[in-house]
Amino acid sequence: MAERNTGELMEKIVSLCKRKGFIFQSSEMYGGLNGFWDYGPLGAELKRNIKETWWRSMTQLRDDVVGLEASIIMHPRIWEASGHTSTFSDLMVDCLLTKKRFRADQVEPQSGLAYGYTGAKNDVKESKDVFSVLLPPGKPPESARKVATQFYRERGIENPVLIGEQTEKVENSQRYNPENGSLLTEPRPFNLMLKTYVGPVESAENISYLRPETAQAIFVQFKNVMEVSRQKVPFGICQIGKAFRNEINPRNFTFRSREFEQMELEFFIRPDEAIEAIFGKVAKPATTGHPGEPQANWGWQMWHQYWVEERFAYYESIGLPRHTLVEYWQKGDELAHYARATVDILYKFPFSKRNEAGELMGEELEGVAARSDFDLSQHQRFSGKQTIVFDEELKGAWPKLDDGKKAELSLRFFEARQKYLLKTGEQPEKSSKQAREDADNLSKGYYVPHVIEPSAGVDRLALALLCNAYTEDQAPDEKGKLESRVVMRFHPRIAPVKVAVFPLLKNKPELVKKAKEVRDILRPHLSVDYDEAGAIGRRYRRQDEAGTPFGVTIDFDTLGENGEALKDTVTLRERDTMKQERVKVVDLLNALLGKMR
Ligand code: ATP
């Protein structure tokens, strides 16, 4: 459906979200608050299901990952160590005329003729502020002068006479506001962390931040969690929780919000030098695709590939087909200095950019990053507390290496640690000394673990699932006439309501009583919606729009009015195929659970 990719489709999804109670604008009664959203009854269930499936697959179904739930506000030094205080910023620009703010890299490039002015004056006042206006080809100069006049008028010059008009051809420039042609300010960094004060005094020492990501809490609790869970590297810690970013330009519905939820795993692994010392060789990916069950001799590349593939498998398991996803490997200049590789998992949202062939390129759902030992090393340096681990196997293996191998591994480890320390601004002498100590520690079985980080957004995933589920098709009404319907084709695993139970008629107490009995059998195990209002066809339509995969109708057959064979059976209808089958009430729960797997 070509329409699936248009802005019109997105509008339909946004309006359905409001109409059905998936997502509302936050503070709507007060005109809304840009970048904040509330999830209504169906949206709240959808998000819970996303988080539950993620949590289950990431920790409950594994031996090597445990969970954490940390506080949102943490010690401000944590954000210095992580680099967020100094570098977590986007470049922003403001329109010189309207003051509207844009993210510098998101300004649509413009071409045309720029009309520049060195200032403006009237009988009493003069402004030397430089200003220019970009006009698209074919627009008369008068429109540029009109905008410039407005600019100088706002600087307090009544009836300004423009000074020094000059024109210049401009190609693909991001220096002008696409909405009015006005010049933008020079780009300047804007820190995205939301600030607050902890305690009664609003002083500089009391500044704290709402966390911009959940990951850092995992690093700072790494040692505690490792001890209490009796885990050994390789193992992971995962967390789901709110994060906050003062995004310059929230947009695309919930895609870029200022408050959102993340689902993050930090999976700690041995450095490759330790693997090589223990096993003689580091296993590296030989082919693409899932590398299978984890092995002790895997280096960071195998683990990275493993987590990328695990994450794709997760998305497919909740109903996002592989062809709707994109595996994007960040290029050298896009990678953070400490990252060895990052794969972004993109979903082809209707608002994604298109490539030259007209295909949707996708927008980020999740990043899977190989972050070296950067994070734990930073917290070790900033807190003064050790984040190294002791590896019995490494300690045992090292003395058995020949001198050449010992020297080779020590040197490689020394160089990596030195490079890290120099990058963080340590003096060369201190860096070498520290790196030598680190290499020495390695030979005794100690190191700072490396990490692979799959980091996903709950809200972006909810939006992807909503976009993916939205379909329009034709279904017969009561009289068999085809009418168009909207169906949210959610996978049963994440559908907000799993099954709807309907008595055929509301005014027949026996039907209502039986239907409520069926509802009560299912309710302890599945989210059930009981609905007796209106014609049965209308009730189906309501559930189709909510994305309920199964409908159960209790009719006169159920009551035994048409013979013993059908007594205590119900009609089970599937949303997608609209197929109906008769199922015994006693078998119903198992039949539904079977379809949900
Ligand atoms: P982007 O480049 O789109 O701003 P990012 O690379 O900064 O995202 P990360 O810091 O890697 O994002 O965060 C991990 C995940 O958290 C993202 O993949 C995304 O799903 C989610 N996320 C990040 N920022 C936002 C936001 N403003 N609104 C909703 N979800 C977000």
XYZ file of C-alpha atoms and ligand atoms in Angstrom:
628
model
C 0.000 0.000 0.000
C 1.739 3.175 -1.216
C -0.286 5.160 1.274
C 1.385 3.335 4.171
C 4.352 5.591 3.700
C 2.705 8.968 3.569
C 2.153 11.661 6.140
C -1.526 10.868 5.773
C -0.924 7.409 7.199
C 0.868 8.908 10.193
C -2.052 11.291 10.732
C -4.468 8.364 10.736
C -2.332 6.517 13.285
C -2.059 9.559 15.548
C -5.795 10.095 15.400
C -6.552 6.422 16.087
C -4.171 6.539 19.061
C -6.203 9.347 20.580
C -9.627 7.978 19.629
C -8.939 4.505 21.017
C -6.940 5.615 24.042
C -3.459 4.451 23.100
C -1.713 7.809 23.434
C -2.845 11.275 24.529
C -0.990 14.544 24.520
C 0.308 15.240 28.023
C -1.453 18.071 29.888
C -3.941 18.364 27.028
C -6.422 20.413 29.100
C -3.754 23.077 29.437
C -2.774 23.129 25.795
C -0.270 20.272 25.994
C 3.434 20.210 26.772
C 5.749 19.709 23.828
C 7.657 16.430 23.969
C 5.548 14.743 26.668
C 2.898 12.060 26.148
C 0.456 10.017 28.231
C -0.554 6.454 27.498
C -4.273 5.708 27.789
C -5.813 2.354 28.807
C -4.772 0.469 25.659
C -1.397 2.215 25.401
C -0.572 1.414 29.022
C -1.264 -2.298 28.373
C 0.782 -2.216 25.166
C 3.771 -0.704 26.957
C 3.514 -3.198 29.809
C 3.524 -6.049 27.316
C 6.594 -4.641 25.559
C 8.448 -4.307 28.841
C 7.366 -7.721 30.054
C 8.429 -9.517 26.848
C 11.773 -7.694 26.903
C 12.386 -8.395 30.595
C 11.437 -12.024 30.180
C 13.688 -12.611 27.203
C 16.602 -10.590 28.577
C 16.762 -11.930 32.107
C 14.102 -14.420 33.236
C 14.814 -16.841 30.402
C 18.585 -16.606 30.857
C 21.086 -17.649 33.505
C 23.609 -14.946 32.689
C 21.609 -11.709 33.028
C 20.118 -10.187 36.187
C 17.946 -7.130 36.681
C 18.276 -3.776 38.409
C 15.930 -0.928 39.219
C 17.890 2.173 40.118
C 16.905 5.702 41.065
C 16.351 8.338 38.397
C 18.385 11.014 40.148
C 21.947 9.984 40.923
C 25.141 11.605 42.147
C 26.035 14.425 39.711
C 29.648 13.187 39.464
C 28.303 10.161 37.586
C 27.405 12.424 34.665
C 30.889 13.924 34.694
C 32.418 10.464 34.521
C 30.087 9.351 31.735
C 30.832 12.473 29.719
C 27.240 13.729 29.737
C 28.017 16.987 31.569
C 30.608 18.051 29.047
C 29.547 16.461 25.790
C 25.904 15.392 25.879
C 24.753 18.211 23.690
C 23.259 18.915 20.307
C 24.084 21.946 18.198
C 21.152 24.306 18.100
C 20.302 27.368 16.036
C 17.630 30.037 16.575
C 15.679 31.963 13.960
C 16.815 35.594 14.231
C 13.291 36.725 13.457
C 10.925 34.427 15.354
C 13.425 32.961 17.890
C 12.188 29.482 16.951
C 14.821 26.890 17.835
C 16.068 24.075 15.589
C 18.589 21.298 15.886
C 21.339 22.473 13.508
C 21.617 19.123 11.723
C 17.870 18.903 11.183
C 17.430 22.163 9.267
C 16.280 21.345 5.733
C 18.998 22.535 3.284
C 17.821 25.500 1.162
C 18.980 26.988 -2.141
C 18.199 30.390 -3.650
C 19.260 34.005 -3.519
C 20.255 35.483 -0.152
C 19.534 39.199 0.390
C 21.990 40.571 2.943
C 21.820 43.856 4.898
C 24.497 45.527 6.965
C 21.920 47.347 9.071
C 18.967 49.745 9.010
C 18.122 53.221 10.282
C 15.511 55.943 10.609
C 15.741 59.618 11.578
C 16.504 58.876 15.205
C 18.114 55.427 15.411
C 20.454 53.060 13.607
C 21.091 49.289 13.915
C 24.331 47.743 12.674
C 23.032 44.193 13.128
C 23.804 42.117 10.060
C 20.836 40.182 8.680
C 19.945 38.240 5.588
C 16.978 36.497 4.054
C 17.033 33.576 1.655
C 14.473 33.619 -1.120
C 13.694 30.560 -3.200
C 14.180 31.065 -6.956
C 11.459 33.202 -8.564
C 10.357 35.122 -5.445
C 10.447 38.952 -5.798
C 13.045 40.924 -3.786
C 10.193 42.719 -2.051
C 9.499 39.658 0.099
C 13.104 39.691 1.372
C 12.830 43.386 2.185
C 9.575 42.790 4.015
C 11.179 40.154 6.262
C 14.261 42.342 6.845
C 12.067 45.323 7.714
C 10.270 43.231 10.278
C 13.644 42.135 11.728
C 14.877 45.712 12.234
C 11.496 46.881 13.478
C 11.748 44.316 16.239
C 15.082 45.873 17.142
C 13.261 49.112 17.920
C 13.589 50.967 14.608
C 10.248 52.342 13.423
C 9.957 52.566 9.611
C 13.512 51.304 8.993
C 15.448 52.133 5.847
C 17.507 49.073 4.925
C 21.248 49.589 4.446
C 23.776 47.867 2.157
C 21.575 45.384 0.320
C 23.649 42.706 -1.422
C 22.692 39.420 -2.994
C 24.495 36.092 -3.036
C 23.630 32.759 -4.597
C 23.297 30.034 -1.961
C 23.266 26.260 -2.492
C 22.050 23.680 0.022
C 22.556 25.901 3.029
C 21.367 25.036 6.550
C 21.852 28.627 7.728
C 18.300 29.796 6.954
C 14.918 29.097 8.528
C 12.992 27.020 5.954
C 9.720 28.514 7.238
C 10.448 32.210 6.594
C 13.910 32.475 4.974
C 15.371 34.355 7.960
C 19.039 33.900 8.855
C 19.658 31.575 11.814
C 22.135 32.157 14.640
C 25.524 30.419 14.548
C 25.196 26.831 15.850
C 25.964 26.486 19.549
C 25.914 23.487 21.865
C 22.937 22.859 24.082
C 23.202 20.312 26.901
C 20.259 17.922 26.784
C 20.199 16.974 30.469
C 17.262 18.266 32.521
C 18.497 19.968 35.676
C 16.967 20.073 39.098
C 18.051 20.809 42.676
C 18.195 18.216 45.406
C 17.465 19.610 48.864
C 15.929 22.892 49.973
C 18.677 25.206 48.689
C 18.916 26.054 45.006
C 22.694 26.367 44.967
C 25.326 25.190 42.493
C 26.362 22.321 44.822
C 22.797 21.012 44.841
C 22.382 20.741 41.076
C 21.337 17.286 39.955
C 20.076 15.821 36.734
C 17.187 13.633 35.689
C 19.055 10.721 34.135
C 19.405 10.963 30.345
C 19.862 7.177 30.135
C 19.452 4.175 32.418
C 22.841 2.651 31.593
C 25.027 4.580 34.042
C 23.235 3.196 37.093
C 24.155 -0.271 35.896
C 27.846 0.643 35.718
C 27.908 2.224 39.149
C 26.114 -0.745 40.750
C 28.148 -3.277 38.763
C 30.264 -4.444 41.690
C 27.331 -4.733 44.125
C 25.208 -6.677 41.658
C 28.049 -8.986 40.714
C 28.711 -9.863 44.335
C 25.139 -10.538 45.371
C 24.151 -12.459 42.252
C 27.288 -14.631 42.306
C 27.738 -13.961 38.589
C 31.090 -14.122 36.810
C 32.135 -12.304 33.635
C 30.634 -12.823 31.051
C 27.286 -11.761 32.481
C 24.857 -8.909 32.122
C 22.705 -6.491 34.099
C 19.550 -5.089 32.584
C 17.233 -2.290 33.520
C 14.012 -0.693 32.309
C 13.219 2.851 33.335
C 12.458 6.444 32.547
C 15.023 8.724 30.963
C 14.818 12.433 30.230
C 16.375 14.578 27.523
C 15.599 18.201 26.884
C 15.410 17.567 23.138
C 15.660 20.798 21.140
C 12.996 19.765 18.712
C 10.704 16.932 19.854
C 8.925 15.541 16.835
C 7.351 12.678 14.957
C 4.718 11.972 17.607
C 6.363 10.028 20.453
C 9.503 9.176 18.469
C 11.550 12.023 19.915
C 10.162 12.876 23.332
C 11.617 14.656 26.328
C 10.524 11.944 28.756
C 10.717 8.339 27.600
C 11.542 4.843 28.757
C 14.600 2.805 27.945
C 15.330 -0.916 28.131
C 19.067 -1.396 28.454
C 21.406 -4.293 28.947
C 25.062 -3.973 29.842
C 26.702 -7.284 29.083
C 30.163 -7.527 30.646
C 32.803 -9.591 28.892
C 36.482 -10.424 29.192
C 38.947 -8.312 27.222
C 40.235 -10.179 24.165
C 43.739 -10.379 25.691
C 42.329 -12.399 28.615
C 40.525 -14.767 26.234
C 43.697 -15.262 24.223
C 45.698 -15.964 27.355
C 43.187 -18.584 28.529
C 42.203 -20.252 25.242
C 45.170 -19.478 22.991
C 42.885 -17.881 20.429
C 39.907 -15.537 20.308
C 36.837 -16.833 18.442
C 35.785 -14.257 15.833
C 32.744 -14.220 13.545
C 33.235 -16.403 10.481
C 29.815 -15.795 8.973
C 26.938 -13.417 9.377
C 23.774 -14.399 11.227
C 23.227 -15.753 14.718
C 26.409 -17.375 16.066
C 24.505 -19.834 18.301
C 24.981 -20.660 21.977
C 27.607 -18.474 23.687
C 31.059 -20.003 24.014
C 33.763 -19.248 26.552
C 36.330 -18.284 23.877
C 34.193 -15.575 22.289
C 35.830 -12.170 21.900
C 33.968 -8.884 21.734
C 33.098 -9.263 18.038
C 31.296 -12.567 18.583
C 29.418 -11.160 21.541
C 28.466 -8.086 19.570
C 27.175 -10.161 16.678
C 25.325 -12.406 19.116
C 23.479 -9.501 20.735
C 22.628 -7.858 17.429
C 21.059 -11.117 16.262
C 19.314 -11.751 19.587
C 17.734 -8.345 19.358
C 16.517 -8.880 15.810
C 15.041 -12.200 16.928
C 13.227 -10.411 19.761
C 11.669 -7.877 17.410
C 10.508 -10.648 15.113
C 9.053 -12.567 18.069
C 6.723 -9.669 18.868
C 5.586 -9.199 15.305
C 7.989 -6.810 13.557
C 8.995 -8.670 10.396
C 12.668 -8.522 9.444
C 11.897 -6.621 6.224
C 10.548 -3.705 8.286
C 13.879 -3.446 10.119
C 17.291 -2.242 8.981
C 20.719 -3.208 10.338
C 22.817 -0.057 10.169
C 26.528 -0.204 11.022
C 27.749 3.180 12.258
C 30.608 4.521 10.151
C 33.995 5.411 11.632
C 33.203 9.112 12.034
C 29.818 8.387 13.654
C 31.275 6.141 16.357
C 32.034 7.465 19.828
C 35.816 7.435 20.376
C 35.623 4.500 22.799
C 33.166 2.429 20.732
C 34.571 -0.400 18.660
C 31.391 -0.977 16.675
C 27.770 0.079 16.911
C 24.864 -1.408 15.034
C 21.675 0.620 15.012
C 18.472 -1.332 14.549
C 16.124 0.865 12.550
C 12.410 0.531 11.892
C 10.948 1.835 8.657
C 8.572 4.389 10.195
C 6.249 6.139 7.731
C 8.099 9.399 8.506
C 11.575 7.957 7.831
C 13.728 9.550 5.163
C 13.874 7.803 1.803
C 16.921 6.831 -0.217
C 17.393 7.633 -3.892
C 15.405 4.564 -4.881
C 12.467 5.907 -2.850
C 12.761 3.262 -0.121
C 12.268 4.103 3.530
C 15.647 4.145 5.272
C 14.361 3.703 8.817
C 14.854 5.456 12.159
C 16.617 4.146 15.248
C 14.784 1.785 17.588
C 17.873 0.522 19.350
C 21.653 0.782 19.316
C 23.873 -2.235 20.017
C 27.287 -0.884 20.937
C 30.606 -2.519 21.759
C 31.820 0.080 24.247
C 35.210 -1.412 25.240
C 36.087 -0.912 28.943
C 35.357 2.802 28.772
C 32.404 3.058 31.177
C 33.722 1.043 34.100
C 37.163 2.639 33.666
C 35.664 6.112 33.839
C 33.798 5.333 37.058
C 36.951 3.816 38.510
C 38.866 7.031 37.792
C 36.155 9.428 38.944
C 35.063 7.594 42.098
C 38.464 6.281 43.114
C 36.812 2.870 43.712
C 37.902 -0.269 41.891
C 35.754 -1.675 39.116
C 38.257 -4.400 38.201
C 37.332 -8.065 38.572
C 39.462 -11.043 39.451
C 39.495 -13.896 36.935
C 40.709 -17.173 38.437
C 41.080 -18.842 35.037
C 43.208 -16.009 33.703
C 45.432 -16.101 36.765
C 45.936 -19.820 36.244
C 46.563 -19.538 32.505
C 49.058 -16.675 32.476
C 52.115 -18.433 33.996
C 51.746 -21.199 31.403
C 52.189 -18.778 28.468
C 55.611 -18.544 26.841
C 57.502 -15.284 27.283
C 56.813 -14.135 23.727
C 53.054 -14.489 24.177
C 53.154 -12.794 27.583
C 55.013 -9.848 26.094
C 52.720 -9.629 23.089
C 49.503 -9.657 25.152
C 50.915 -7.270 27.756
C 51.941 -4.815 25.077
C 48.580 -4.921 23.344
C 46.757 -4.426 26.638
C 49.142 -1.647 27.675
C 48.591 0.194 24.376
C 44.804 -0.017 24.585
C 44.772 1.273 28.163
C 47.247 4.034 27.335
C 45.166 5.141 24.354
C 42.049 5.309 26.538
C 43.809 7.321 29.247
C 45.326 9.784 26.785
C 41.921 10.290 25.127
C 40.387 11.214 28.459
C 42.995 13.930 28.913
C 45.425 12.266 31.329
C 49.045 13.450 31.088
C 51.272 11.189 28.918
C 53.529 10.225 31.819
C 50.683 9.403 34.155
C 48.897 7.504 31.365
C 51.931 5.316 30.668
C 52.442 4.590 34.347
C 48.803 3.697 34.885
C 48.626 1.606 31.696
C 51.731 -0.322 32.759
C 50.087 -1.068 36.112
C 46.951 -2.235 34.297
C 48.979 -4.566 32.073
C 50.751 -5.881 35.154
C 47.366 -6.516 36.799
C 46.202 -8.455 33.761
C 49.027 -10.904 34.245
C 47.768 -11.455 37.813
C 44.187 -12.064 36.638
C 42.674 -8.579 37.072
C 41.009 -6.382 34.473
C 38.170 -3.913 33.916
C 35.462 -5.821 31.994
C 34.490 -4.703 28.512
C 30.850 -4.221 27.660
C 28.318 -4.819 24.909
C 25.276 -2.575 25.253
C 21.945 -3.202 23.538
C 19.957 -0.062 24.334
C 16.342 0.230 23.193
C 13.480 2.685 23.657
C 10.086 1.452 24.876
C 8.178 4.351 23.343
C 9.841 4.065 19.963
C 9.068 0.368 19.952
C 5.437 1.043 20.919
C 5.222 3.490 18.019
C 6.798 0.993 15.613
C 4.312 -1.676 16.728
C 1.412 0.742 16.268
C 2.611 1.702 12.762
C 3.218 -1.924 11.846
C -0.176 -3.054 13.157
C -2.260 -0.406 11.406
C -4.224 -1.851 8.473
C -7.373 -0.982 6.628
C -9.364 -3.699 4.931
C -12.900 -4.826 4.141
C -15.077 -7.017 6.340
C -18.731 -8.065 6.041
C -21.243 -6.314 8.304
C -24.328 -7.937 9.920
C -26.060 -8.318 6.595
C -22.977 -9.602 4.803
C -22.288 -6.283 3.075
C -18.607 -5.377 2.869
C -17.546 -2.354 4.869
C -14.099 -0.960 5.474
C -12.534 -1.532 8.862
C -9.375 -0.496 10.655
C -7.555 -3.447 12.199
C -4.589 -3.217 14.498
C -2.781 -6.432 13.689
C -0.744 -6.714 16.888
C 1.046 -9.956 17.582
C -0.963 -11.696 20.347
C 2.086 -11.447 22.638
C 1.928 -7.672 22.768
C -1.759 -7.023 22.014
C -3.189 -4.850 24.825
C -6.285 -7.046 25.176
C -5.887 -10.706 24.289
C -9.496 -11.781 24.131
C -12.928 -10.162 24.052
C -15.929 -12.022 25.449
C -19.400 -11.227 24.062
C -22.841 -12.511 24.987
C -24.779 -12.601 21.719
C -27.578 -10.533 23.238
C -27.477 -8.201 26.185
C -31.098 -8.649 27.196
C -30.946 -12.436 27.690
C -29.858 -13.025 31.287
C -28.831 -16.652 30.583
C -26.418 -15.499 27.844
C -25.007 -12.726 30.010
C -24.549 -15.068 32.956
C -22.755 -17.673 30.848
C -20.574 -15.044 29.141
C -19.486 -13.709 32.527
C -18.624 -17.237 33.603
C -16.405 -17.633 30.528
C -14.812 -14.235 31.197
C -14.004 -15.304 34.761
C -12.380 -18.543 33.562
C -10.049 -16.613 31.261
C -9.356 -13.517 33.340
C -6.769 -14.912 35.765
C -4.575 -15.871 32.803
C -5.215 -13.319 30.051
C -6.280 -9.697 29.687
C -9.978 -9.943 28.824
C -12.474 -7.339 27.689
C -16.137 -8.141 28.351
C -18.414 -6.285 25.948
C -22.195 -6.586 25.680
C -23.064 -3.221 24.123
C -24.416 -2.972 20.579
C -24.695 -5.333 17.625
C -22.118 -8.115 17.517
C -20.587 -6.766 14.271
C -20.030 -3.390 15.908
C -18.435 -5.080 18.868
C -16.041 -6.952 16.550
C -15.100 -3.651 14.862
C -14.318 -2.054 18.230
C -12.014 -4.929 19.119
C -10.394 -4.880 15.656
C -9.412 -1.262 16.252
C -8.013 -2.123 19.671
C -6.049 -4.962 18.071
C -7.656 -7.744 20.164
C -6.612 -10.942 18.410
C -9.452 -13.203 19.613
C -13.187 -12.835 20.177
C -15.404 -15.335 21.990
C -19.175 -15.281 21.511
C -21.642 -16.992 23.809
C -24.869 -17.806 21.941
C -27.929 -20.034 22.196
C -25.893 -23.046 21.103
C -23.745 -22.496 24.204
C -26.857 -22.746 26.340
C -27.746 -26.069 24.710
C -30.847 -24.770 22.925
C -29.800 -26.424 19.657
C -28.830 -29.805 20.981
C -26.429 -31.441 23.398
C -23.519 -31.545 20.905
C -23.083 -27.762 20.918
C -23.887 -27.209 24.603
C -21.044 -25.478 26.447
C -19.216 -24.583 23.245
C -18.452 -21.013 22.127
C -17.510 -19.332 18.861
C -13.850 -18.362 18.757
C -13.109 -15.751 16.100
C -9.638 -14.750 14.930
C -9.143 -11.080 14.176
C -6.862 -11.455 11.167
C -8.524 -14.291 9.280
C -12.022 -13.615 10.673
C -12.302 -17.420 10.772
C -14.642 -18.824 13.401
C -14.508 -22.176 15.119
C -16.529 -23.864 17.820
C -14.535 -24.613 20.937
C -15.614 -26.298 24.167
C -15.543 -23.933 27.135
C -13.332 -26.392 29.019
C -10.759 -26.305 26.180
C -10.935 -22.567 25.564
C -8.104 -21.368 27.788
C -5.634 -23.901 26.432
C -6.710 -23.175 22.863
C -6.068 -19.463 23.411
C -2.755 -19.949 25.214
C -1.649 -22.209 22.353
C -2.388 -19.495 19.801
C -0.473 -16.956 21.825
C 2.868 -18.715 21.731
P 18.861 9.599 18.518
O 20.108 9.606 17.684
O 17.634 9.186 17.766
O 18.681 10.846 19.327
P 20.420 8.232 20.408
O 21.406 7.515 19.542
O 20.827 9.466 21.100
O 19.051 8.457 19.593
P 20.684 6.445 22.559
O 21.356 7.418 23.416
O 21.493 5.371 21.931
O 19.842 7.205 21.443
O 19.459 5.836 23.371
C 19.048 4.498 23.229
C 17.605 4.403 22.805
O 16.763 5.232 23.612
C 17.336 4.867 21.375
O 17.640 3.864 20.443
C 15.865 5.166 21.434
O 15.082 3.996 21.263
C 15.670 5.692 22.838
N 15.644 7.163 22.807
C 16.698 7.998 22.829
N 16.297 9.282 22.790
C 14.939 9.249 22.751
C 13.925 10.257 22.709
N 14.230 11.542 22.735
N 12.626 9.865 22.670
C 12.291 8.551 22.665
N 13.211 7.566 22.709
C 14.511 7.893 22.752
